[in-house]
């Protein structure tokens, strides 16, 4: 099942918030190389996903650009 468009709802220097479509995994898997993380890395360089939604679930997902110590 092909996943839909990953829509960016907000992006600034620290965080990116996207509307994750159903059937798009948050992380790459052994078989699926298209994911929220891979799409965000292509568009916004290095990111860390803050949380995960199940692959069949749609909804808002956050990723951070940097993590202060």
mmJSON file of the N, C-alpha and C atoms, coordinates in Angstrom:
{"data_MODEL":{"atom_site":{
"group_PDB":["ATOM","ATOM","ATOM","ATOM","ATOM","ATOM","ATOM","ATOM","ATOM","ATOM","ATOM","ATOM","ATOM","ATOM","ATOM","ATOM","ATOM","ATOM","ATOM","ATOM","ATOM","ATOM","ATOM","ATOM","ATOM","ATOM","ATOM","ATOM","ATOM","ATOM","ATOM","ATOM","ATOM","ATOM","ATOM","ATOM","ATOM","ATOM","ATOM","ATOM","ATOM","ATOM","ATOM","ATOM","ATOM","ATOM","ATOM","ATOM","ATOM","ATOM","ATOM","ATOM","ATOM","ATOM","ATOM","ATOM","ATOM","ATOM","ATOM","ATOM","ATOM","ATOM","ATOM","ATOM","ATOM","ATOM","ATOM","ATOM","ATOM","ATOM","ATOM","ATOM","ATOM","ATOM","ATOM","ATOM","ATOM","ATOM","ATOM","ATOM","ATOM","ATOM","ATOM","ATOM","ATOM","ATOM","ATOM","ATOM","ATOM","ATOM","ATOM","ATOM","ATOM","ATOM","ATOM","ATOM","ATOM","ATOM","ATOM","ATOM","ATOM","ATOM","ATOM","ATOM","ATOM","ATOM","ATOM","ATOM","ATOM","ATOM","ATOM","ATOM","ATOM","ATOM","ATOM","ATOM","ATOM","ATOM","ATOM","ATOM","ATOM","ATOM","ATOM","ATOM","ATOM","ATOM","ATOM","ATOM","ATOM","ATOM","ATOM","ATOM","ATOM","ATOM","ATOM","ATOM","ATOM","ATOM","ATOM","ATOM","ATOM","ATOM","ATOM","ATOM","ATOM","ATOM","ATOM","ATOM","ATOM","ATOM","ATOM","ATOM","ATOM","ATOM","ATOM","ATOM","ATOM","ATOM","ATOM","ATOM","ATOM","ATOM","ATOM","ATOM","ATOM","ATOM","ATOM","ATOM","ATOM","ATOM","ATOM","ATOM","ATOM","ATOM","ATOM","ATOM","ATOM","ATOM","ATOM","ATOM","ATOM","ATOM","ATOM","ATOM","ATOM","ATOM","ATOM","ATOM","ATOM","ATOM","ATOM","ATOM","ATOM","ATOM","ATOM","ATOM","ATOM","ATOM","ATOM","ATOM","ATOM","ATOM","ATOM","ATOM","ATOM","ATOM","ATOM"],
"id":[1,2,3,4,5,6,7,8,9,10,11,12,13,14,15,16,17,18,19,20,21,22,23,24,25,26,27,28,29,30,31,32,33,34,35,36,37,38,39,40,41,42,43,44,45,46,47,48,49,50,51,52,53,54,55,56,57,58,59,60,61,62,63,64,65,66,67,68,69,70,71,72,73,74,75,76,77,78,79,80,81,82,83,84,85,86,87,88,89,90,91,92,93,94,95,96,97,98,99,100,101,102,103,104,105,106,107,108,109,110,111,112,113,114,115,116,117,118,119,120,121,122,123,124,125,126,127,128,129,130,131,132,133,134,135,136,137,138,139,140,141,142,143,144,145,146,147,148,149,150,151,152,153,154,155,156,157,158,159,160,161,162,163,164,165,166,167,168,169,170,171,172,173,174,175,176,177,178,179,180,181,182,183,184,185,186,187,188,189,190,191,192,193,194,195,196,197,198,199,200,201,202,203,204,205,206,207],
"type_symbol":["N","C","C","N","C","C","N","C","C","N","C","C","N","C","C","N","C","C","N","C","C","N","C","C","N","C","C","N","C","C","N","C","C","N","C","C","N","C","C","N","C","C","N","C","C","N","C","C","N","C","C","N","C","C","N","C","C","N","C","C","N","C","C","N","C","C","N","C","C","N","C","C","N","C","C","N","C","C","N","C","C","N","C","C","N","C","C","N","C","C","N","C","C","N","C","C","N","C","C","N","C","C","N","C","C","N","C","C","N","C","C","N","C","C","N","C","C","N","C","C","N","C","C","N","C","C","N","C","C","N","C","C","N","C","C","N","C","C","N","C","C","N","C","C","N","C","C","N","C","C","N","C","C","N","C","C","N","C","C","N","C","C","N","C","C","N","C","C","N","C","C","N","C","C","N","C","C","N","C","C","N","C","C","N","C","C","N","C","C","N","C","C","N","C","C","N","C","C","N","C","C","N","C","C","N","C","C"],
"label_atom_id":["N","CA","C","N","CA","C","N","CA","C","N","CA","C","N","CA","C","N","CA","C","N","CA","C","N","CA","C","N","CA","C","N","CA","C","N","CA","C","N","CA","C","N","CA","C","N","CA","C","N","CA","C","N","CA","C","N","CA","C","N","CA","C","N","CA","C","N","CA","C","N","CA","C","N","CA","C","N","CA","C","N","CA","C","N","CA","C","N","CA","C","N","CA","C","N","CA","C","N","CA","C","N","CA","C","N","CA","C","N","CA","C","N","CA","C","N","CA","C","N","CA","C","N","CA","C","N","CA","C","N","CA","C","N","CA","C","N","CA","C","N","CA","C","N","CA","C","N","CA","C","N","CA","C","N","CA","C","N","CA","C","N","CA","C","N","CA","C","N","CA","C","N","CA","C","N","CA","C","N","CA","C","N","CA","C","N","CA","C","N","CA","C","N","CA","C","N","CA","C","N","CA","C","N","CA","C","N","CA","C","N","CA","C","N","CA","C","N","CA","C","N","CA","C","N","CA","C","N","CA","C","N","CA","C","N","CA","C","N","CA","C"],
"label_alt_id":[null,null,null,null,null,null,null,null,null,null,null,null,null,null,null,null,null,null,null,null,null,null,null,null,null,null,null,null,null,null,null,null,null,null,null,null,null,null,null,null,null,null,null,null,null,null,null,null,null,null,null,null,null,null,null,null,null,null,null,null,null,null,null,null,null,null,null,null,null,null,null,null,null,null,null,null,null,null,null,null,null,null,null,null,null,null,null,null,null,null,null,null,null,null,null,null,null,null,null,null,null,null,null,null,null,null,null,null,null,null,null,null,null,null,null,null,null,null,null,null,null,null,null,null,null,null,null,null,null,null,null,null,null,null,null,null,null,null,null,null,null,null,null,null,null,null,null,null,null,null,null,null,null,null,null,null,null,null,null,null,null,null,null,null,null,null,null,null,null,null,null,null,null,null,null,null,null,null,null,null,null,null,null,null,null,null,null,null,null,null,null,null,null,null,null,null,null,null,null,null,null,null,null,null,null,null,null],
"label_comp_id":["UNK","UNK","UNK","UNK","UNK","UNK","UNK","UNK","UNK","UNK","UNK","UNK","UNK","UNK","UNK","UNK","UNK","UNK","UNK","UNK","UNK","UNK","UNK","UNK","UNK","UNK","UNK","UNK","UNK","UNK","UNK","UNK","UNK","UNK","UNK","UNK","UNK","UNK","UNK","UNK","UNK","UNK","UNK","UNK","UNK","UNK","UNK","UNK","UNK","UNK","UNK","UNK","UNK","UNK","UNK","UNK","UNK","UNK","UNK","UNK","UNK","UNK","UNK","UNK","UNK","UNK","UNK","UNK","UNK","UNK","UNK","UNK","UNK","UNK","UNK","UNK","UNK","UNK","UNK","UNK","UNK","UNK","UNK","UNK","UNK","UNK","UNK","UNK","UNK","UNK","UNK","UNK","UNK","UNK","UNK","UNK","UNK","UNK","UNK","UNK","UNK","UNK","UNK","UNK","UNK","UNK","UNK","UNK","UNK","UNK","UNK","UNK","UNK","UNK","UNK","UNK","UNK","UNK","UNK","UNK","UNK","UNK","UNK","UNK","UNK","UNK","UNK","UNK","UNK","UNK","UNK","UNK","UNK","UNK","UNK","UNK","UNK","UNK","UNK","UNK","UNK","UNK","UNK","UNK","UNK","UNK","UNK","UNK","UNK","UNK","UNK","UNK","UNK","UNK","UNK","UNK","UNK","UNK","UNK","UNK","UNK","UNK","UNK","UNK","UNK","UNK","UNK","UNK","UNK","UNK","UNK","UNK","UNK","UNK","UNK","UNK","UNK","UNK","UNK","UNK","UNK","UNK","UNK","UNK","UNK","UNK","UNK","UNK","UNK","UNK","UNK","UNK","UNK","UNK","UNK","UNK","UNK","UNK","UNK","UNK","UNK","UNK","UNK","UNK","UNK","UNK","UNK"],
"label_asym_id":["A","A","A","A","A","A","A","A","A","A","A","A","A","A","A","A","A","A","A","A","A","A","A","A","A","A","A","A","A","A","A","A","A","A","A","A","A","A","A","A","A","A","A","A","A","A","A","A","A","A","A","A","A","A","A","A","A","A","A","A","A","A","A","A","A","A","A","A","A","A","A","A","A","A","A","A","A","A","A","A","A","A","A","A","A","A","A","A","A","A","A","A","A","A","A","A","A","A","A","A","A","A","A","A","A","A","A","A","A","A","A","A","A","A","A","A","A","A","A","A","A","A","A","A","A","A","A","A","A","A","A","A","A","A","A","A","A","A","A","A","A","A","A","A","A","A","A","A","A","A","A","A","A","A","A","A","A","A","A","A","A","A","A","A","A","A","A","A","A","A","A","A","A","A","A","A","A","A","A","A","A","A","A","A","A","A","A","A","A","A","A","A","A","A","A","A","A","A","A","A","A","A","A","A","A","A","A"],
"label_entity_id":["1","1","1","1","1","1","1","1","1","1","1","1","1","1","1","1","1","1","1","1","1","1","1","1","1","1","1","1","1","1","1","1","1","1","1","1","1","1","1","1","1","1","1","1","1","1","1","1","1","1","1","1","1","1","1","1","1","1","1","1","1","1","1","1","1","1","1","1","1","1","1","1","1","1","1","1","1","1","1","1","1","1","1","1","1","1","1","1","1","1","1","1","1","1","1","1","1","1","1","1","1","1","1","1","1","1","1","1","1","1","1","1","1","1","1","1","1","1","1","1","1","1","1","1","1","1","1","1","1","1","1","1","1","1","1","1","1","1","1","1","1","1","1","1","1","1","1","1","1","1","1","1","1","1","1","1","1","1","1","1","1","1","1","1","1","1","1","1","1","1","1","1","1","1","1","1","1","1","1","1","1","1","1","1","1","1","1","1","1","1","1","1","1","1","1","1","1","1","1","1","1","1","1","1","1","1","1"],
"label_seq_id":[1,1,1,2,2,2,3,3,3,4,4,4,5,5,5,6,6,6,7,7,7,8,8,8,9,9,9,10,10,10,11,11,11,12,12,12,13,13,13,14,14,14,15,15,15,16,16,16,17,17,17,18,18,18,19,19,19,20,20,20,21,21,21,22,22,22,23,23,23,24,24,24,25,25,25,26,26,26,27,27,27,28,28,28,29,29,29,30,30,30,31,31,31,32,32,32,33,33,33,34,34,34,35,35,35,36,36,36,37,37,37,38,38,38,39,39,39,40,40,40,41,41,41,42,42,42,43,43,43,44,44,44,45,45,45,46,46,46,47,47,47,48,48,48,49,49,49,50,50,50,51,51,51,52,52,52,53,53,53,54,54,54,55,55,55,56,56,56,57,57,57,58,58,58,59,59,59,60,60,60,61,61,61,62,62,62,63,63,63,64,64,64,65,65,65,66,66,66,67,67,67,68,68,68,69,69,69],
"pdbx_PDB_ins_code":[null,null,null,null,null,null,null,null,null,null,null,null,null,null,null,null,null,null,null,null,null,null,null,null,null,null,null,null,null,null,null,null,null,null,null,null,null,null,null,null,null,null,null,null,null,null,null,null,null,null,null,null,null,null,null,null,null,null,null,null,null,null,null,null,null,null,null,null,null,null,null,null,null,null,null,null,null,null,null,null,null,null,null,null,null,null,null,null,null,null,null,null,null,null,null,null,null,null,null,null,null,null,null,null,null,null,null,null,null,null,null,null,null,null,null,null,null,null,null,null,null,null,null,null,null,null,null,null,null,null,null,null,null,null,null,null,null,null,null,null,null,null,null,null,null,null,null,null,null,null,null,null,null,null,null,null,null,null,null,null,null,null,null,null,null,null,null,null,null,null,null,null,null,null,null,null,null,null,null,null,null,null,null,null,null,null,null,null,null,null,null,null,null,null,null,null,null,null,null,null,null,null,null,null,null,null,null],
"Cartn_x":[0.853,0.0,0.89,0.86,1.69,1.184,2.106,1.757,1.57,0.811,0.55,1.627,1.295,2.206,2.453,3.684,4.059,3.99,2.957,2.71,3.371,4.205,4.844,3.859,3.533,2.617,3.353,4.584,5.407,6.861,7.723,9.165,9.88,10.811,11.68,13.075,13.941,15.319,15.451,14.441,14.541,13.631,12.459,11.463,10.744,10.344,9.5,8.294,7.109,5.876,5.223,4.915,4.336,3.02,2.216,0.986,1.324,1.531,1.934,0.727,0.819,-0.285,-0.251,-1.38,-1.436,-0.563,-0.017,0.785,2.141,2.628,4.003,4.681,5.697,6.343,7.143,7.31,8.13,9.598,10.067,11.461,11.496,12.635,12.814,12.742,12.307,12.299,13.215,13.318,14.146,13.634,12.32,11.723,11.291,10.933,10.443,11.497,11.953,12.972,12.381,11.082,10.39,9.745,10.121,9.615,9.541,8.904,8.883,10.315,11.134,12.519,13.289,13.195,13.952,13.474,12.175,11.659,12.106,12.077,12.511,14.012,14.791,16.24,16.582,15.848,16.087,15.734,14.677,14.189,14.803,15.161,15.581,16.88,17.712,18.984,18.76,19.657,19.596,18.484,17.656,16.55,16.442,15.821,15.518,14.024,13.357,11.931,11.722,10.824,10.587,9.705,8.796,7.896,7.519,6.833,6.44,4.944,4.374,2.993,3.033,2.107,2.024,1.902,2.423,2.478,1.1,0.07,-1.266,-2.026,-1.401,-2.033,-1.589,-2.538,-2.2,-2.259,-1.557,-1.605,-0.333,-0.291,0.857,2.027,3.21,4.427,5.508,6.297,7.329,8.719,9.597,11.013,11.803,12.938,13.768,15.02,15.464,16.664,17.913,17.789,18.932,18.422,19.284,18.897,19.908,19.543,20.492,20.802,22.031,22.445,22.154],
"Cartn_y":[-1.18,0.0,1.232,2.046,3.24,4.277,4.893,5.934,7.263,8.129,9.432,10.456,11.685,12.806,13.068,13.387,13.787,15.313,15.849,17.287,17.925,18.939,19.67,20.711,20.614,21.559,22.727,22.459,23.501,23.095,24.06,23.812,25.081,24.921,26.025,25.46,26.213,25.774,24.557,24.27,23.196,21.998,22.221,21.151,21.173,19.993,19.841,19.001,19.477,18.742,18.413,17.125,16.675,15.949,15.898,15.116,13.802,12.742,11.442,10.72,10.303,9.518,8.088,7.431,6.012,5.209,4.109,3.164,3.705,4.723,5.198,4.976,4.112,3.868,5.08,5.214,6.292,6.078,4.852,4.491,3.499,3.429,2.399,1.028,0.057,-1.326,-2.134,-3.396,-4.255,-4.238,-4.167,-4.253,-2.901,-1.967,-0.654,0.412,1.073,2.116,3.516,3.61,4.899,5.095,6.143,6.379,7.872,8.212,9.614,10.103,9.331,9.73,9.942,9.007,9.147,10.359,10.601,11.775,13.074,13.118,14.326,14.542,13.48,13.626,14.2,13.792,14.344,15.826,16.216,17.596,18.532,18.004,18.864,18.425,17.67,17.161,16.217,16.202,15.235,15.579,14.597,14.77,13.554,13.744,12.654,12.657,11.555,11.463,11.37,12.183,12.264,11.111,10.685,9.585,8.864,7.756,6.972,6.708,6.713,6.273,4.936,4.067,2.805,3.101,2.186,2.46,2.633,1.979,2.126,3.337,4.072,5.222,6.517,7.426,8.757,9.741,10.861,11.88,12.692,13.623,14.522,13.789,14.065,13.477,14.561,14.546,15.565,14.973,15.818,15.467,16.7,16.48,17.614,17.681,18.907,19.141,19.065,19.459,19.425,19.17,18.613,18.28,18.905,19.98,20.606,19.686,19.709,18.877,19.552],
"Cartn_z":[0.0,0.0,0.0,-1.033,-1.05,-0.054,0.655,1.625,0.898,1.525,0.933,1.24,0.983,1.171,2.655,2.996,4.342,4.373,5.018,5.013,6.236,6.017,7.107,7.63,8.915,9.555,10.179,10.649,11.277,11.165,10.897,10.881,11.326,12.264,12.665,12.894,13.557,13.746,14.651,15.465,16.451,16.197,15.637,15.551,14.203,13.778,12.593,13.018,12.69,12.982,11.644,11.467,10.205,10.448,9.403,9.399,8.705,9.487,8.96,8.38,7.121,6.559,7.081,7.046,7.408,6.452,6.953,6.192,5.773,6.472,6.315,7.663,7.734,9.019,9.479,10.794,11.336,10.996,11.121,10.84,9.677,8.994,7.973,8.627,7.852,8.312,7.392,7.658,6.809,5.364,5.194,3.86,3.309,4.179,3.734,4.006,2.966,3.114,3.017,2.797,2.759,4.124,4.838,6.189,6.465,7.58,8.022,8.163,8.866,9.101,7.791,6.857,5.605,4.794,4.797,4.067,4.736,6.061,6.76,6.635,6.653,6.483,5.118,4.091,2.75,2.695,3.382,3.299,4.34,5.51,6.62,7.281,6.595,7.132,8.298,9.254,10.35,11.329,11.63,12.565,13.47,14.612,15.522,15.778,15.5,15.769,17.272,17.798,19.238,19.71,18.884,19.231,17.947,18.078,16.907,16.932,15.745,15.564,14.833,15.127,14.398,12.907,12.099,10.66,10.04,10.581,9.999,10.55,11.478,12.119,11.45,11.241,10.734,11.902,11.767,12.812,12.865,13.8,13.946,14.595,14.063,14.588,14.635,15.719,15.908,15.687,15.168,15.04,15.437,16.103,16.511,15.662,15.43,14.631,15.5,16.757,17.665,19.057,19.882,21.244,22.203,22.904,23.833,25.005,25.444,26.583,27.888],
"occupancy":[1.0,1.0,1.0,1.0,1.0,1.0,1.0,1.0,1.0,1.0,1.0,1.0,1.0,1.0,1.0,1.0,1.0,1.0,1.0,1.0,1.0,1.0,1.0,1.0,1.0,1.0,1.0,1.0,1.0,1.0,1.0,1.0,1.0,1.0,1.0,1.0,1.0,1.0,1.0,1.0,1.0,1.0,1.0,1.0,1.0,1.0,1.0,1.0,1.0,1.0,1.0,1.0,1.0,1.0,1.0,1.0,1.0,1.0,1.0,1.0,1.0,1.0,1.0,1.0,1.0,1.0,1.0,1.0,1.0,1.0,1.0,1.0,1.0,1.0,1.0,1.0,1.0,1.0,1.0,1.0,1.0,1.0,1.0,1.0,1.0,1.0,1.0,1.0,1.0,1.0,1.0,1.0,1.0,1.0,1.0,1.0,1.0,1.0,1.0,1.0,1.0,1.0,1.0,1.0,1.0,1.0,1.0,1.0,1.0,1.0,1.0,1.0,1.0,1.0,1.0,1.0,1.0,1.0,1.0,1.0,1.0,1.0,1.0,1.0,1.0,1.0,1.0,1.0,1.0,1.0,1.0,1.0,1.0,1.0,1.0,1.0,1.0,1.0,1.0,1.0,1.0,1.0,1.0,1.0,1.0,1.0,1.0,1.0,1.0,1.0,1.0,1.0,1.0,1.0,1.0,1.0,1.0,1.0,1.0,1.0,1.0,1.0,1.0,1.0,1.0,1.0,1.0,1.0,1.0,1.0,1.0,1.0,1.0,1.0,1.0,1.0,1.0,1.0,1.0,1.0,1.0,1.0,1.0,1.0,1.0,1.0,1.0,1.0,1.0,1.0,1.0,1.0,1.0,1.0,1.0,1.0,1.0,1.0,1.0,1.0,1.0,1.0,1.0,1.0,1.0,1.0,1.0],
"B_iso_or_equiv":[0.0,0.0,0.0,0.0,0.0,0.0,0.0,0.0,0.0,0.0,0.0,0.0,0.0,0.0,0.0,0.0,0.0,0.0,0.0,0.0,0.0,0.0,0.0,0.0,0.0,0.0,0.0,0.0,0.0,0.0,0.0,0.0,0.0,0.0,0.0,0.0,0.0,0.0,0.0,0.0,0.0,0.0,0.0,0.0,0.0,0.0,0.0,0.0,0.0,0.0,0.0,0.0,0.0,0.0,0.0,0.0,0.0,0.0,0.0,0.0,0.0,0.0,0.0,0.0,0.0,0.0,0.0,0.0,0.0,0.0,0.0,0.0,0.0,0.0,0.0,0.0,0.0,0.0,0.0,0.0,0.0,0.0,0.0,0.0,0.0,0.0,0.0,0.0,0.0,0.0,0.0,0.0,0.0,0.0,0.0,0.0,0.0,0.0,0.0,0.0,0.0,0.0,0.0,0.0,0.0,0.0,0.0,0.0,0.0,0.0,0.0,0.0,0.0,0.0,0.0,0.0,0.0,0.0,0.0,0.0,0.0,0.0,0.0,0.0,0.0,0.0,0.0,0.0,0.0,0.0,0.0,0.0,0.0,0.0,0.0,0.0,0.0,0.0,0.0,0.0,0.0,0.0,0.0,0.0,0.0,0.0,0.0,0.0,0.0,0.0,0.0,0.0,0.0,0.0,0.0,0.0,0.0,0.0,0.0,0.0,0.0,0.0,0.0,0.0,0.0,0.0,0.0,0.0,0.0,0.0,0.0,0.0,0.0,0.0,0.0,0.0,0.0,0.0,0.0,0.0,0.0,0.0,0.0,0.0,0.0,0.0,0.0,0.0,0.0,0.0,0.0,0.0,0.0,0.0,0.0,0.0,0.0,0.0,0.0,0.0,0.0,0.0,0.0,0.0,0.0,0.0,0.0],
"pdbx_formal_charge":[null,null,null,null,null,null,null,null,null,null,null,null,null,null,null,null,null,null,null,null,null,null,null,null,null,null,null,null,null,null,null,null,null,null,null,null,null,null,null,null,null,null,null,null,null,null,null,null,null,null,null,null,null,null,null,null,null,null,null,null,null,null,null,null,null,null,null,null,null,null,null,null,null,null,null,null,null,null,null,null,null,null,null,null,null,null,null,null,null,null,null,null,null,null,null,null,null,null,null,null,null,null,null,null,null,null,null,null,null,null,null,null,null,null,null,null,null,null,null,null,null,null,null,null,null,null,null,null,null,null,null,null,null,null,null,null,null,null,null,null,null,null,null,null,null,null,null,null,null,null,null,null,null,null,null,null,null,null,null,null,null,null,null,null,null,null,null,null,null,null,null,null,null,null,null,null,null,null,null,null,null,null,null,null,null,null,null,null,null,null,null,null,null,null,null,null,null,null,null,null,null,null,null,null,null,null,null],
"auth_seq_id":[1,1,1,2,2,2,3,3,3,4,4,4,5,5,5,6,6,6,7,7,7,8,8,8,9,9,9,10,10,10,11,11,11,12,12,12,13,13,13,14,14,14,15,15,15,16,16,16,17,17,17,18,18,18,19,19,19,20,20,20,21,21,21,22,22,22,23,23,23,24,24,24,25,25,25,26,26,26,27,27,27,28,28,28,29,29,29,30,30,30,31,31,31,32,32,32,33,33,33,34,34,34,35,35,35,36,36,36,37,37,37,38,38,38,39,39,39,40,40,40,41,41,41,42,42,42,43,43,43,44,44,44,45,45,45,46,46,46,47,47,47,48,48,48,49,49,49,50,50,50,51,51,51,52,52,52,53,53,53,54,54,54,55,55,55,56,56,56,57,57,57,58,58,58,59,59,59,60,60,60,61,61,61,62,62,62,63,63,63,64,64,64,65,65,65,66,66,66,67,67,67,68,68,68,69,69,69],
"auth_comp_id":["UNK","UNK","UNK","UNK","UNK","UNK","UNK","UNK","UNK","UNK","UNK","UNK","UNK","UNK","UNK","UNK","UNK","UNK","UNK","UNK","UNK","UNK","UNK","UNK","UNK","UNK","UNK","UNK","UNK","UNK","UNK","UNK","UNK","UNK","UNK","UNK","UNK","UNK","UNK","UNK","UNK","UNK","UNK","UNK","UNK","UNK","UNK","UNK","UNK","UNK","UNK","UNK","UNK","UNK","UNK","UNK","UNK","UNK","UNK","UNK","UNK","UNK","UNK","UNK","UNK","UNK","UNK","UNK","UNK","UNK","UNK","UNK","UNK","UNK","UNK","UNK","UNK","UNK","UNK","UNK","UNK","UNK","UNK","UNK","UNK","UNK","UNK","UNK","UNK","UNK","UNK","UNK","UNK","UNK","UNK","UNK","UNK","UNK","UNK","UNK","UNK","UNK","UNK","UNK","UNK","UNK","UNK","UNK","UNK","UNK","UNK","UNK","UNK","UNK","UNK","UNK","UNK","UNK","UNK","UNK","UNK","UNK","UNK","UNK","UNK","UNK","UNK","UNK","UNK","UNK","UNK","UNK","UNK","UNK","UNK","UNK","UNK","UNK","UNK","UNK","UNK","UNK","UNK","UNK","UNK","UNK","UNK","UNK","UNK","UNK","UNK","UNK","UNK","UNK","UNK","UNK","UNK","UNK","UNK","UNK","UNK","UNK","UNK","UNK","UNK","UNK","UNK","UNK","UNK","UNK","UNK","UNK","UNK","UNK","UNK","UNK","UNK","UNK","UNK","UNK","UNK","UNK","UNK","UNK","UNK","UNK","UNK","UNK","UNK","UNK","UNK","UNK","UNK","UNK","UNK","UNK","UNK","UNK","UNK","UNK","UNK","UNK","UNK","UNK","UNK","UNK","UNK"],
"auth_asym_id":["A","A","A","A","A","A","A","A","A","A","A","A","A","A","A","A","A","A","A","A","A","A","A","A","A","A","A","A","A","A","A","A","A","A","A","A","A","A","A","A","A","A","A","A","A","A","A","A","A","A","A","A","A","A","A","A","A","A","A","A","A","A","A","A","A","A","A","A","A","A","A","A","A","A","A","A","A","A","A","A","A","A","A","A","A","A","A","A","A","A","A","A","A","A","A","A","A","A","A","A","A","A","A","A","A","A","A","A","A","A","A","A","A","A","A","A","A","A","A","A","A","A","A","A","A","A","A","A","A","A","A","A","A","A","A","A","A","A","A","A","A","A","A","A","A","A","A","A","A","A","A","A","A","A","A","A","A","A","A","A","A","A","A","A","A","A","A","A","A","A","A","A","A","A","A","A","A","A","A","A","A","A","A","A","A","A","A","A","A","A","A","A","A","A","A","A","A","A","A","A","A","A","A","A","A","A","A"],
"auth_atom_id":["N","CA","C","N","CA","C","N","CA","C","N","CA","C","N","CA","C","N","CA","C","N","CA","C","N","CA","C","N","CA","C","N","CA","C","N","CA","C","N","CA","C","N","CA","C","N","CA","C","N","CA","C","N","CA","C","N","CA","C","N","CA","C","N","CA","C","N","CA","C","N","CA","C","N","CA","C","N","CA","C","N","CA","C","N","CA","C","N","CA","C","N","CA","C","N","CA","C","N","CA","C","N","CA","C","N","CA","C","N","CA","C","N","CA","C","N","CA","C","N","CA","C","N","CA","C","N","CA","C","N","CA","C","N","CA","C","N","CA","C","N","CA","C","N","CA","C","N","CA","C","N","CA","C","N","CA","C","N","CA","C","N","CA","C","N","CA","C","N","CA","C","N","CA","C","N","CA","C","N","CA","C","N","CA","C","N","CA","C","N","CA","C","N","CA","C","N","CA","C","N","CA","C","N","CA","C","N","CA","C","N","CA","C","N","CA","C","N","CA","C","N","CA","C","N","CA","C","N","CA","C","N","CA","C","N","CA","C","N","CA","C"],
"pdbx_PDB_model_num":[1,1,1,1,1,1,1,1,1,1,1,1,1,1,1,1,1,1,1,1,1,1,1,1,1,1,1,1,1,1,1,1,1,1,1,1,1,1,1,1,1,1,1,1,1,1,1,1,1,1,1,1,1,1,1,1,1,1,1,1,1,1,1,1,1,1,1,1,1,1,1,1,1,1,1,1,1,1,1,1,1,1,1,1,1,1,1,1,1,1,1,1,1,1,1,1,1,1,1,1,1,1,1,1,1,1,1,1,1,1,1,1,1,1,1,1,1,1,1,1,1,1,1,1,1,1,1,1,1,1,1,1,1,1,1,1,1,1,1,1,1,1,1,1,1,1,1,1,1,1,1,1,1,1,1,1,1,1,1,1,1,1,1,1,1,1,1,1,1,1,1,1,1,1,1,1,1,1,1,1,1,1,1,1,1,1,1,1,1,1,1,1,1,1,1,1,1,1,1,1,1,1,1,1,1,1,1]
}}}
